[in-house]
Coordinates of C-alpha atoms in Angstrom, one line a residue:
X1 CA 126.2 102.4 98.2
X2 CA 130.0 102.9 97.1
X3 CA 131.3 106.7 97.9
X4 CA 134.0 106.4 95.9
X5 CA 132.6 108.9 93.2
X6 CA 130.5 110.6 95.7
X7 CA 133.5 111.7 97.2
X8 CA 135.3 113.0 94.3
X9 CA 132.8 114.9 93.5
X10 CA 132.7 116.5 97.0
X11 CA 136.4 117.1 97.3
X12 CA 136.1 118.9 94.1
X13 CA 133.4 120.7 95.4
X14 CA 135.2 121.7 97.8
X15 CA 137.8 123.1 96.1
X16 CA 134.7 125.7 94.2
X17 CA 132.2 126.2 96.7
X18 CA 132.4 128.3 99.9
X19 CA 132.0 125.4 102.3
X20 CA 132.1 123.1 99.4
X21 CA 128.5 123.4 98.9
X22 CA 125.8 126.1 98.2
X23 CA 123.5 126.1 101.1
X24 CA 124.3 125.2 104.7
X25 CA 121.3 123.3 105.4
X26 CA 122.7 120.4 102.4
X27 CA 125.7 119.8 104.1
X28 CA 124.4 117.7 106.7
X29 CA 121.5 115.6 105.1
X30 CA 122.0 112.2 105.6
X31 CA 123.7 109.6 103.7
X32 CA 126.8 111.5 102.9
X33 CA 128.4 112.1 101.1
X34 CA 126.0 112.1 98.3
X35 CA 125.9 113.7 94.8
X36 CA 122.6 113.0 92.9
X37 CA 122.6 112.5 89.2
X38 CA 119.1 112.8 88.5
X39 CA 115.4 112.3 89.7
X40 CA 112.7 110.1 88.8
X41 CA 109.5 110.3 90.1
X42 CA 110.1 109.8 94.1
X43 CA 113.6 108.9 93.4
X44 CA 117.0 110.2 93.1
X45 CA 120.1 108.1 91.2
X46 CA 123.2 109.4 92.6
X47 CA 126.4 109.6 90.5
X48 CA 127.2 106.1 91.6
X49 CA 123.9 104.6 90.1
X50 CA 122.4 104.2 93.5
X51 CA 118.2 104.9 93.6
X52 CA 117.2 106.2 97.2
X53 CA 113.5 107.3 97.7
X54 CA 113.5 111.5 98.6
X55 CA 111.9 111.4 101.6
X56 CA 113.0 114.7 102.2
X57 CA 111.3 115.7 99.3
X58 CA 114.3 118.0 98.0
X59 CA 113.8 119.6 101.5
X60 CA 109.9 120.4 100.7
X61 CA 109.7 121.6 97.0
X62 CA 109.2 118.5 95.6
X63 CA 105.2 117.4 95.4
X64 CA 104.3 116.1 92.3
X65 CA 107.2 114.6 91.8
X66 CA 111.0 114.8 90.5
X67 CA 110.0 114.8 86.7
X68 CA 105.8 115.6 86.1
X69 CA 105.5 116.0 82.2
X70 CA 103.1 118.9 83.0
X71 CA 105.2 121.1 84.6
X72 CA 108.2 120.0 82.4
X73 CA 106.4 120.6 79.0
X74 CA 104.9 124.2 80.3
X75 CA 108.7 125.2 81.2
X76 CA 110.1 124.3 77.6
X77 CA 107.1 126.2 75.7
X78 CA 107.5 129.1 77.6
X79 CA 111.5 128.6 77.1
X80 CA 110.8 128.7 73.4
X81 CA 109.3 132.0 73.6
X82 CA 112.0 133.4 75.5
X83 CA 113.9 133.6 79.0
X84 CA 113.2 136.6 80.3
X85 CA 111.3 140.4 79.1
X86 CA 111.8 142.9 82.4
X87 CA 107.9 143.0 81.6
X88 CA 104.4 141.4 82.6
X89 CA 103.5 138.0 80.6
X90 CA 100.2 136.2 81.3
X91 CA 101.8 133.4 83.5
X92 CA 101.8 135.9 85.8
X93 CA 98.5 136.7 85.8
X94 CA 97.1 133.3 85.6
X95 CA 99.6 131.9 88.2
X96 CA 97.7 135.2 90.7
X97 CA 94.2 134.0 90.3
X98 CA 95.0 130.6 90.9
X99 CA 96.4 131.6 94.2
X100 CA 93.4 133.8 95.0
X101 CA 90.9 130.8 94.2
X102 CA 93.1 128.6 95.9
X103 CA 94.1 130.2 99.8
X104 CA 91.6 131.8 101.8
X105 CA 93.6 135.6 102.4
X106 CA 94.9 135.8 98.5
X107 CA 92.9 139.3 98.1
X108 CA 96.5 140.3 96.1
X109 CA 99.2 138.4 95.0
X110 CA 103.4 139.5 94.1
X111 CA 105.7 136.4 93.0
X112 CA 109.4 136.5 94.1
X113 CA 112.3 133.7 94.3
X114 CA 112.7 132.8 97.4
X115 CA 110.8 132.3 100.8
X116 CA 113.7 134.4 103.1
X117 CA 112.6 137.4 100.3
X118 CA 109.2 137.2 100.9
X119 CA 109.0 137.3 104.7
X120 CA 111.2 140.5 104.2
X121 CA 108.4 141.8 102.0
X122 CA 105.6 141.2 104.4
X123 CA 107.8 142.9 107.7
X124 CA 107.8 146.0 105.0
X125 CA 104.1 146.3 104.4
X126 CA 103.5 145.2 108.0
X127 CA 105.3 148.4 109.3
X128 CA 104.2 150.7 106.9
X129 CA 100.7 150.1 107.6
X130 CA 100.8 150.5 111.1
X131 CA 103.2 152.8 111.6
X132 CA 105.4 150.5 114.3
X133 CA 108.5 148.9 114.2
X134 CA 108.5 145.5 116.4
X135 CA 108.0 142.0 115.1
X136 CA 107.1 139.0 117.1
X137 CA 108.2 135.7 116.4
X138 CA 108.4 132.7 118.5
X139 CA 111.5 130.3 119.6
X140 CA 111.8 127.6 117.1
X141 CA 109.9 128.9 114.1
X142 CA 112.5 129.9 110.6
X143 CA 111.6 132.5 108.5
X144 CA 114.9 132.8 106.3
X145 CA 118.4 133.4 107.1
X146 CA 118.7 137.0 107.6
X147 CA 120.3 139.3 110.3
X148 CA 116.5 140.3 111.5
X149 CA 115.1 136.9 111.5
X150 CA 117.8 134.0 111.7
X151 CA 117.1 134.3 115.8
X152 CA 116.2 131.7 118.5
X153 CA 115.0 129.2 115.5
X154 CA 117.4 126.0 117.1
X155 CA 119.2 127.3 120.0
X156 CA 120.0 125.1 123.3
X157 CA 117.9 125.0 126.6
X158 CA 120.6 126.7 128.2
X159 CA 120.8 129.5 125.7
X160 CA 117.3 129.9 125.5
X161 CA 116.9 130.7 128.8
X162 CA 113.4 130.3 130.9
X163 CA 110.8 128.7 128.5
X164 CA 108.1 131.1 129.0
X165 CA 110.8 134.4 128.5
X166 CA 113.2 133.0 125.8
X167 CA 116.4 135.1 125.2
X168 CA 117.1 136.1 121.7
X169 CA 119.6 134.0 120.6
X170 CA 121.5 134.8 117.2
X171 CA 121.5 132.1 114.4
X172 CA 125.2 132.5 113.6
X173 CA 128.3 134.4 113.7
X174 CA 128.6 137.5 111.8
X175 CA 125.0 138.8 112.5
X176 CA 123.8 142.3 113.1
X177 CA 123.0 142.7 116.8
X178 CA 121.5 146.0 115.9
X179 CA 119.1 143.8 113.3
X180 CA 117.3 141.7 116.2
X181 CA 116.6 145.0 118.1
X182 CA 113.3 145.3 116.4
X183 CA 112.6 141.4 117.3
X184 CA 110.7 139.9 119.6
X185 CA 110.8 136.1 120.6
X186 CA 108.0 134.7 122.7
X187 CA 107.2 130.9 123.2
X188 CA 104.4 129.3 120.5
X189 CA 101.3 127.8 122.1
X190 CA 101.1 130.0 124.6
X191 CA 98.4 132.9 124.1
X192 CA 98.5 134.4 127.3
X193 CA 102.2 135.3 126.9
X194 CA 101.0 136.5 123.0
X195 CA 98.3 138.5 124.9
X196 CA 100.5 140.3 127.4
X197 CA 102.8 140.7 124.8
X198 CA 100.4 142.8 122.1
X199 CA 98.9 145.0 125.1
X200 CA 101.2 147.2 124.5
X201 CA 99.7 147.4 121.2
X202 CA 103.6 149.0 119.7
X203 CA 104.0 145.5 117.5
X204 CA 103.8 145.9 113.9
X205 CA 103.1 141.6 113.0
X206 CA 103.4 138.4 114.5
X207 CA 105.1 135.9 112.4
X208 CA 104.5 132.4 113.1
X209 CA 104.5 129.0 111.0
X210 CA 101.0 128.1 111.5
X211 CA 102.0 124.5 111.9
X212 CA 105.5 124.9 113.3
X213 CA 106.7 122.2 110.5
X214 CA 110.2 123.6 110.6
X215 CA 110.1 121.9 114.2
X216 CA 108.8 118.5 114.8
X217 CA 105.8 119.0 113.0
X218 CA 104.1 120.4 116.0
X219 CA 100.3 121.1 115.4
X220 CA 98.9 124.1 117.3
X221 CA 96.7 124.0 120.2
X222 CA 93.1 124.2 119.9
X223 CA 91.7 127.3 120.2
X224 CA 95.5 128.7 119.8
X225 CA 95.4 130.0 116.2
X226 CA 92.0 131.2 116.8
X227 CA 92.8 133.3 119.5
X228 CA 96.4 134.8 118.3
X229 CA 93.6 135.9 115.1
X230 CA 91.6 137.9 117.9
X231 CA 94.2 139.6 119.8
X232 CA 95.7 140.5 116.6
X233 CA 92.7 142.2 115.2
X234 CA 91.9 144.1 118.7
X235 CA 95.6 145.4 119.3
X236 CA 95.6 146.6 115.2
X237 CA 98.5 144.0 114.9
X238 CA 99.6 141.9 111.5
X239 CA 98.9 138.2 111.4
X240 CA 101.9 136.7 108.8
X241 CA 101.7 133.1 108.6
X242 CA 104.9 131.6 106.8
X243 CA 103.7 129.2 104.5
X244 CA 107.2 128.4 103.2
X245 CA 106.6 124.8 103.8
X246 CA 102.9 124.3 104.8
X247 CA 101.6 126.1 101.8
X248 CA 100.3 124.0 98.8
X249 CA 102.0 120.8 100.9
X250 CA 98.8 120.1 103.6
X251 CA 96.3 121.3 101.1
X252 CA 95.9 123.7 98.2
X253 CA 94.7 126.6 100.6
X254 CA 97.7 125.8 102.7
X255 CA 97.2 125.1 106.7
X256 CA 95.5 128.3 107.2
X257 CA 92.3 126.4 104.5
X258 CA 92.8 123.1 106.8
X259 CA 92.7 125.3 110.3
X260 CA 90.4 127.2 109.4
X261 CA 92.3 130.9 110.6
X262 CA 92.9 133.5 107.9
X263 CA 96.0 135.6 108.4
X264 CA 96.4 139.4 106.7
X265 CA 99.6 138.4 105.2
X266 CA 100.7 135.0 104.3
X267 CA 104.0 133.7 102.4
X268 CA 104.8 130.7 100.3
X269 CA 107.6 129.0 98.8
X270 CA 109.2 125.6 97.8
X271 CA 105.5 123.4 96.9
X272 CA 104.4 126.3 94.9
X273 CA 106.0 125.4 91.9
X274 CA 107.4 122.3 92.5
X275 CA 110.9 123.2 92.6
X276 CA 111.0 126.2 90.2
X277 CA 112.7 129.3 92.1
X278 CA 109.0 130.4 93.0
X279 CA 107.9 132.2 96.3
X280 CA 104.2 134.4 96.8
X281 CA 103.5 137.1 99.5
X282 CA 99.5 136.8 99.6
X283 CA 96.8 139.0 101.5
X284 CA 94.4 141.4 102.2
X285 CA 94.3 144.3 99.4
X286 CA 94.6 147.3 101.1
X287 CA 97.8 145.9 102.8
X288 CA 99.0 144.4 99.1
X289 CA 98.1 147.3 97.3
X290 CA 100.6 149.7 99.3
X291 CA 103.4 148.4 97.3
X292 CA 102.8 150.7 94.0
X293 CA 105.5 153.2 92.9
X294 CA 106.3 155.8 95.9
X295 CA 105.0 153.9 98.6
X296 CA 106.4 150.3 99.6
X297 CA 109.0 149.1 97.5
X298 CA 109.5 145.7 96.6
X299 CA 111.3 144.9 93.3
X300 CA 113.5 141.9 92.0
X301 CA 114.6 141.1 88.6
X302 CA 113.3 137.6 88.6
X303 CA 110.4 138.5 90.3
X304 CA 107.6 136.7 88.3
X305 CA 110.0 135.0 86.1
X306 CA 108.0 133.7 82.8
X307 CA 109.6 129.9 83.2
X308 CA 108.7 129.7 87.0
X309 CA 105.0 131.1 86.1
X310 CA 104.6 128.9 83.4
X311 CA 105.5 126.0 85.7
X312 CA 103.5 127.5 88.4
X313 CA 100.2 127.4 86.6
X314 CA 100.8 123.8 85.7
X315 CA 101.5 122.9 89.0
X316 CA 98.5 124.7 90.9
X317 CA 96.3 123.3 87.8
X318 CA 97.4 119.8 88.9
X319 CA 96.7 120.6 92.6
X320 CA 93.4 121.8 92.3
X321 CA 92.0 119.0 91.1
X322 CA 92.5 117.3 94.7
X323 CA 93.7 113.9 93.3
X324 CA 97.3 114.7 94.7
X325 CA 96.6 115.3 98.1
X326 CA 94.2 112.0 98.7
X327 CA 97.0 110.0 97.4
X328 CA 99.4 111.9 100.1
X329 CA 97.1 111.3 102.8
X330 CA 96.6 108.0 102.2
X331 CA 100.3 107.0 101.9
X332 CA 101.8 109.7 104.5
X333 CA 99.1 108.0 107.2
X334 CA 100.6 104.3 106.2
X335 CA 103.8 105.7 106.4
X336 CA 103.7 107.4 110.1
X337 CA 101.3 104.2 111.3
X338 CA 104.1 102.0 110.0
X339 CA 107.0 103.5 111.5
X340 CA 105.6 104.1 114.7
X341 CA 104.5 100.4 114.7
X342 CA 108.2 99.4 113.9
X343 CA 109.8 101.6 116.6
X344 CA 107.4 100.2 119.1
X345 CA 107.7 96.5 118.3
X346 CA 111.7 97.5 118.7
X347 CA 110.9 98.9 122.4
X348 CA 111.6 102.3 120.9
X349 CA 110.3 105.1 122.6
X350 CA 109.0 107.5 119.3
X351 CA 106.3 110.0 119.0
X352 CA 105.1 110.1 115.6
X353 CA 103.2 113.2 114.5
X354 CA 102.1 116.2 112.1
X355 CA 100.6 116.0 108.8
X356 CA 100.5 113.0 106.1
X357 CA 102.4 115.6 104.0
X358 CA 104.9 116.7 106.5
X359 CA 105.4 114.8 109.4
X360 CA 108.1 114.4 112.4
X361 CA 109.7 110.9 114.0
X362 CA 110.8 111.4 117.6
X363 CA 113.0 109.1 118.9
X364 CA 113.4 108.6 123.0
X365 CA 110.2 110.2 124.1
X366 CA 106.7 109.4 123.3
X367 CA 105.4 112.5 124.9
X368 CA 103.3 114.9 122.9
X369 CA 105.3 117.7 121.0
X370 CA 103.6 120.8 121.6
X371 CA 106.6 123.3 121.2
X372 CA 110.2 124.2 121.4
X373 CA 111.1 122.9 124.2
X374 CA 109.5 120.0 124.2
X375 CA 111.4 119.5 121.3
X376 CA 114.7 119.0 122.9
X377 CA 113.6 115.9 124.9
X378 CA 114.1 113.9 122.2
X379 CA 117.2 112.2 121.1
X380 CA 118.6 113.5 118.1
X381 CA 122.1 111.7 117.9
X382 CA 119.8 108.6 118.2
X383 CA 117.4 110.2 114.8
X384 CA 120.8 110.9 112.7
X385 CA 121.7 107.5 113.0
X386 CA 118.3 106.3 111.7
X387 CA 118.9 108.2 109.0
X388 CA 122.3 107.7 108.1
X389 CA 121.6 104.1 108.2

C-alpha cells in the first residue's frame, strides 16, 4: 500500500489531535500509518484506495458488519424524527427487553455510551448495596481507563511482582494514587487466592472478564467461574462480569449464556450495537432498582440516545435469530485451524486459542494460556511483525 496520503493525513492530524489521534489504543494498530475512508462489509478502503479485511473488527464493535442495511435504515428513520428529546422514546424500551430475553442476569437494564462508564456504574450500586468499599480485580483484565481501574491491566513481570501477590501497578502517569486505594488485584484462575481474599468478607464486587479476552483470549478453568459464583454468594460479595467485549460477540447471552455462571451485575459495550456509541449495565433488580432519584445516581445526557436504540433493536433483532453466530463459528474455527497449521508447517512455535469470535495467536510458545503471566512468555516483537506485515 502507498503511505503517501496516509501520511498527510496523519501529520495533519497531528497538528489537531492531542497525540494526533483520539484514542491511545489507535495509535499503535498495525499497518501504519493508516487512515480509512470507508467500510464495506468486512473491509475497510483507506484514503489511498487500498481494501484490508478488519480483522480487528474496529477493535470489537463491528459484528454484522461495516454497513448492515438493517441497522443503517433503523438509524435514518429514527434521524428523521429527531436527534435527541432529554426524554424516554420506545427504542429504549424495546432495546431493554431484548437484553432481558437475551442474557441470563438482565432482571433490569440502563443504556449508557461507553463501556469505562458502565463499570463505574456497577462499583456504585455494588457499594451501595453492601455497605463496603473494596473492589477486586485481577492482573491483566481492563475495565476502562480511569484512575480507580486502569491498574495492573499490562504491566511487566518485574513490576508485577510474585505471581500469586501481584503489586498494583498504575496504568499511566498522571493517575490518582489515592484512586487505587480502594483496589484490589489478585491473580485470575486461581480460587483459592479469591477465597482467602473474600474471607474477610469487607469487598464490595469482584470484577473480572469472564473470558479474559482483553488478554490472549484466555478461557477460565473449569470449575473456576463456578466457584468465584459460590464464594461470592457466601461472603455477601458482587459478581460483575465485564462483558465489554464478550457480550453479544460469543453468543447473544454473552459468555456468562455459553459458561453457564450468572453474575449480579454484568456490563456491555462495543457488539451491542454494532458500533453505535451503546454500552448496558444489566442485573438482578433489587440491585438495578437502587438507582431511582435520591438513592444511586447515574445520569448522562446521551444515555439511551434514540439513534443508538434504534440501531440497537436492529442489531439484537438480527442476533437473535442465531444465523450470525453459526456463520462466526464456522469461519473463526477455519480461521484459528488455518493459522495454527501455517505457523506449524513454518516450525513456528504458536498457541492458538479462545473463541471463534474472539481469539488470540501466540507466537514462541505453544504452551497453554491460562493467565497473566503466562501471557508474557510469548513473543510479542515477533506478533507486531506478523501484523505489520
Amino acid at each position: 500500500w502507498s503511505s503517501d496520503v496516509c501520511s498527510s493525513d496523519l501529520a495533519r492530524g497531528a497538528k489537531v489531535l492531542g497525540g494526533g489521534t483520539n484514542s491511545n489504543f489507535r495509535a499503535g494498530v498495525s499497518p501504519t500509518p493508516l487512515v480509512i475512508d470507508r467500510g464495506e462489509g468486512a473491509y475497510l478502503i483507506d484514503v489511498d484506495g487500498n481494501r484490508h479485511v478488519d480483522y480487528y473488527c474496529a477493535m470489537g464493535p463491528i459484528i454484522l458488519g461495516h454497513n448492515p442495511p438493517a441497522v443503517i435504515e433503523a438509524a435514518k428513520r429514527q434521524l428523521d424524527k429527531g436527534i435527541i428529546f432529554a426524554s424516554q422514546v420506545e427504542a429504549e424500551f424495546e432495546a431493554g427487553e431484548l437484553v432481558q430475553k437475551l442474557v441470563p442476569c438482565a432482571e433490569r437494564v440502563r443504556f449508557a455510551g461507553s463501556g469505562t462508564e458502565v463499570v463505574q456504574a456497577a462499583f456504585r450500586l455494588a457499594r451501595a448495596a453492601t455497605g463496603r468499599n473494596i473492589i477486586v480485580k485481577f492482573e491483566g483484565h481492563y475495565h476502562g481507563w480511569l484512575d480507580n481501574v486502569l491498574l495492573s491491566v499490562g504491566p511487566t513481570a518485574e513490576a508485577g511482582g510474585p505471581a500469586d501477590a501481584p503489586n498494583l501497578v498504575p496504568g499511566s502517569p498522571g493517575m490518582d494514587p489515592l484512586a487505587a486505594k480502594s483496589v484490589n488485584v489478585l491473580p485470575w484462575n486461581n480460587l483459592e487466592k479469591l477465597k482467602e481474599r473474600l474471607a474477610k468478607r469487607d469487598v464490595a464486587a469482584v470484577i473480572m472478564e469472564p473470558a479474559m479476552c482483553n488478554t490472549s483470549a484466555i478461557r477460565p478453568k473449569d470449575g473456576y467461574l463456578e466457584g468465584v459464583r459460590q464464594v461470592c454468594t457466601e461472603t455477601g460479595t458482587i459478581l460483575i462480569f465485564d462483558e465489554v467485549i464478550t457480550g453479544f460477540r460469543v453468543s447473544a447471552g454473552g459468555a456468562q449464556k455459553v459458561l453457564g455462571v450468572t453474575p449480579d451485575l454484568c456490563t456491555f459495550g462495543k457488539a451491542i450495537a454494532n458500533g453505535f456509541p451503546v454500552a448496558a449495565i444489566a442485573g438482578r433488580a433489587d440491585l438495578m432498582d437502587m438507582m431511582v432519584p435520591g438513592k444511586v445516581v447515574h445520569g448522562g445526557t446521551y444515555n439511551g440516545h434514540p439513534v443508538n436504540m434504534a440501531a440497537t433493536v436492529a442489531v439484537l433483532k438480527e442476533l437473535q435469530k442465531g444465523d450470525v453466530y453459526k456463520k462466526i463459528e464456522k469461519q473463526g474455527k477455519r480461521l484459528m485451524d488455518g493459522i495454527g497449521t501455517i505457523l506449524r508447517d513454518h516450525q513456528v512455535p504458536n498457541r492458538v486459542q479462545g473463541f471463534a469470535g474472539i481469539f488470540h495467536v501466540a507466537l514462541g510458545t505453544s504452551d497453554p494460556i491460562t493467565d497473566y503471566r503466562d501471557s508474557l512468555k510469548a513473543d510479542k516483537a515477533r506478533y507486531v511483525k506478523l501484523t505489520a506485515a
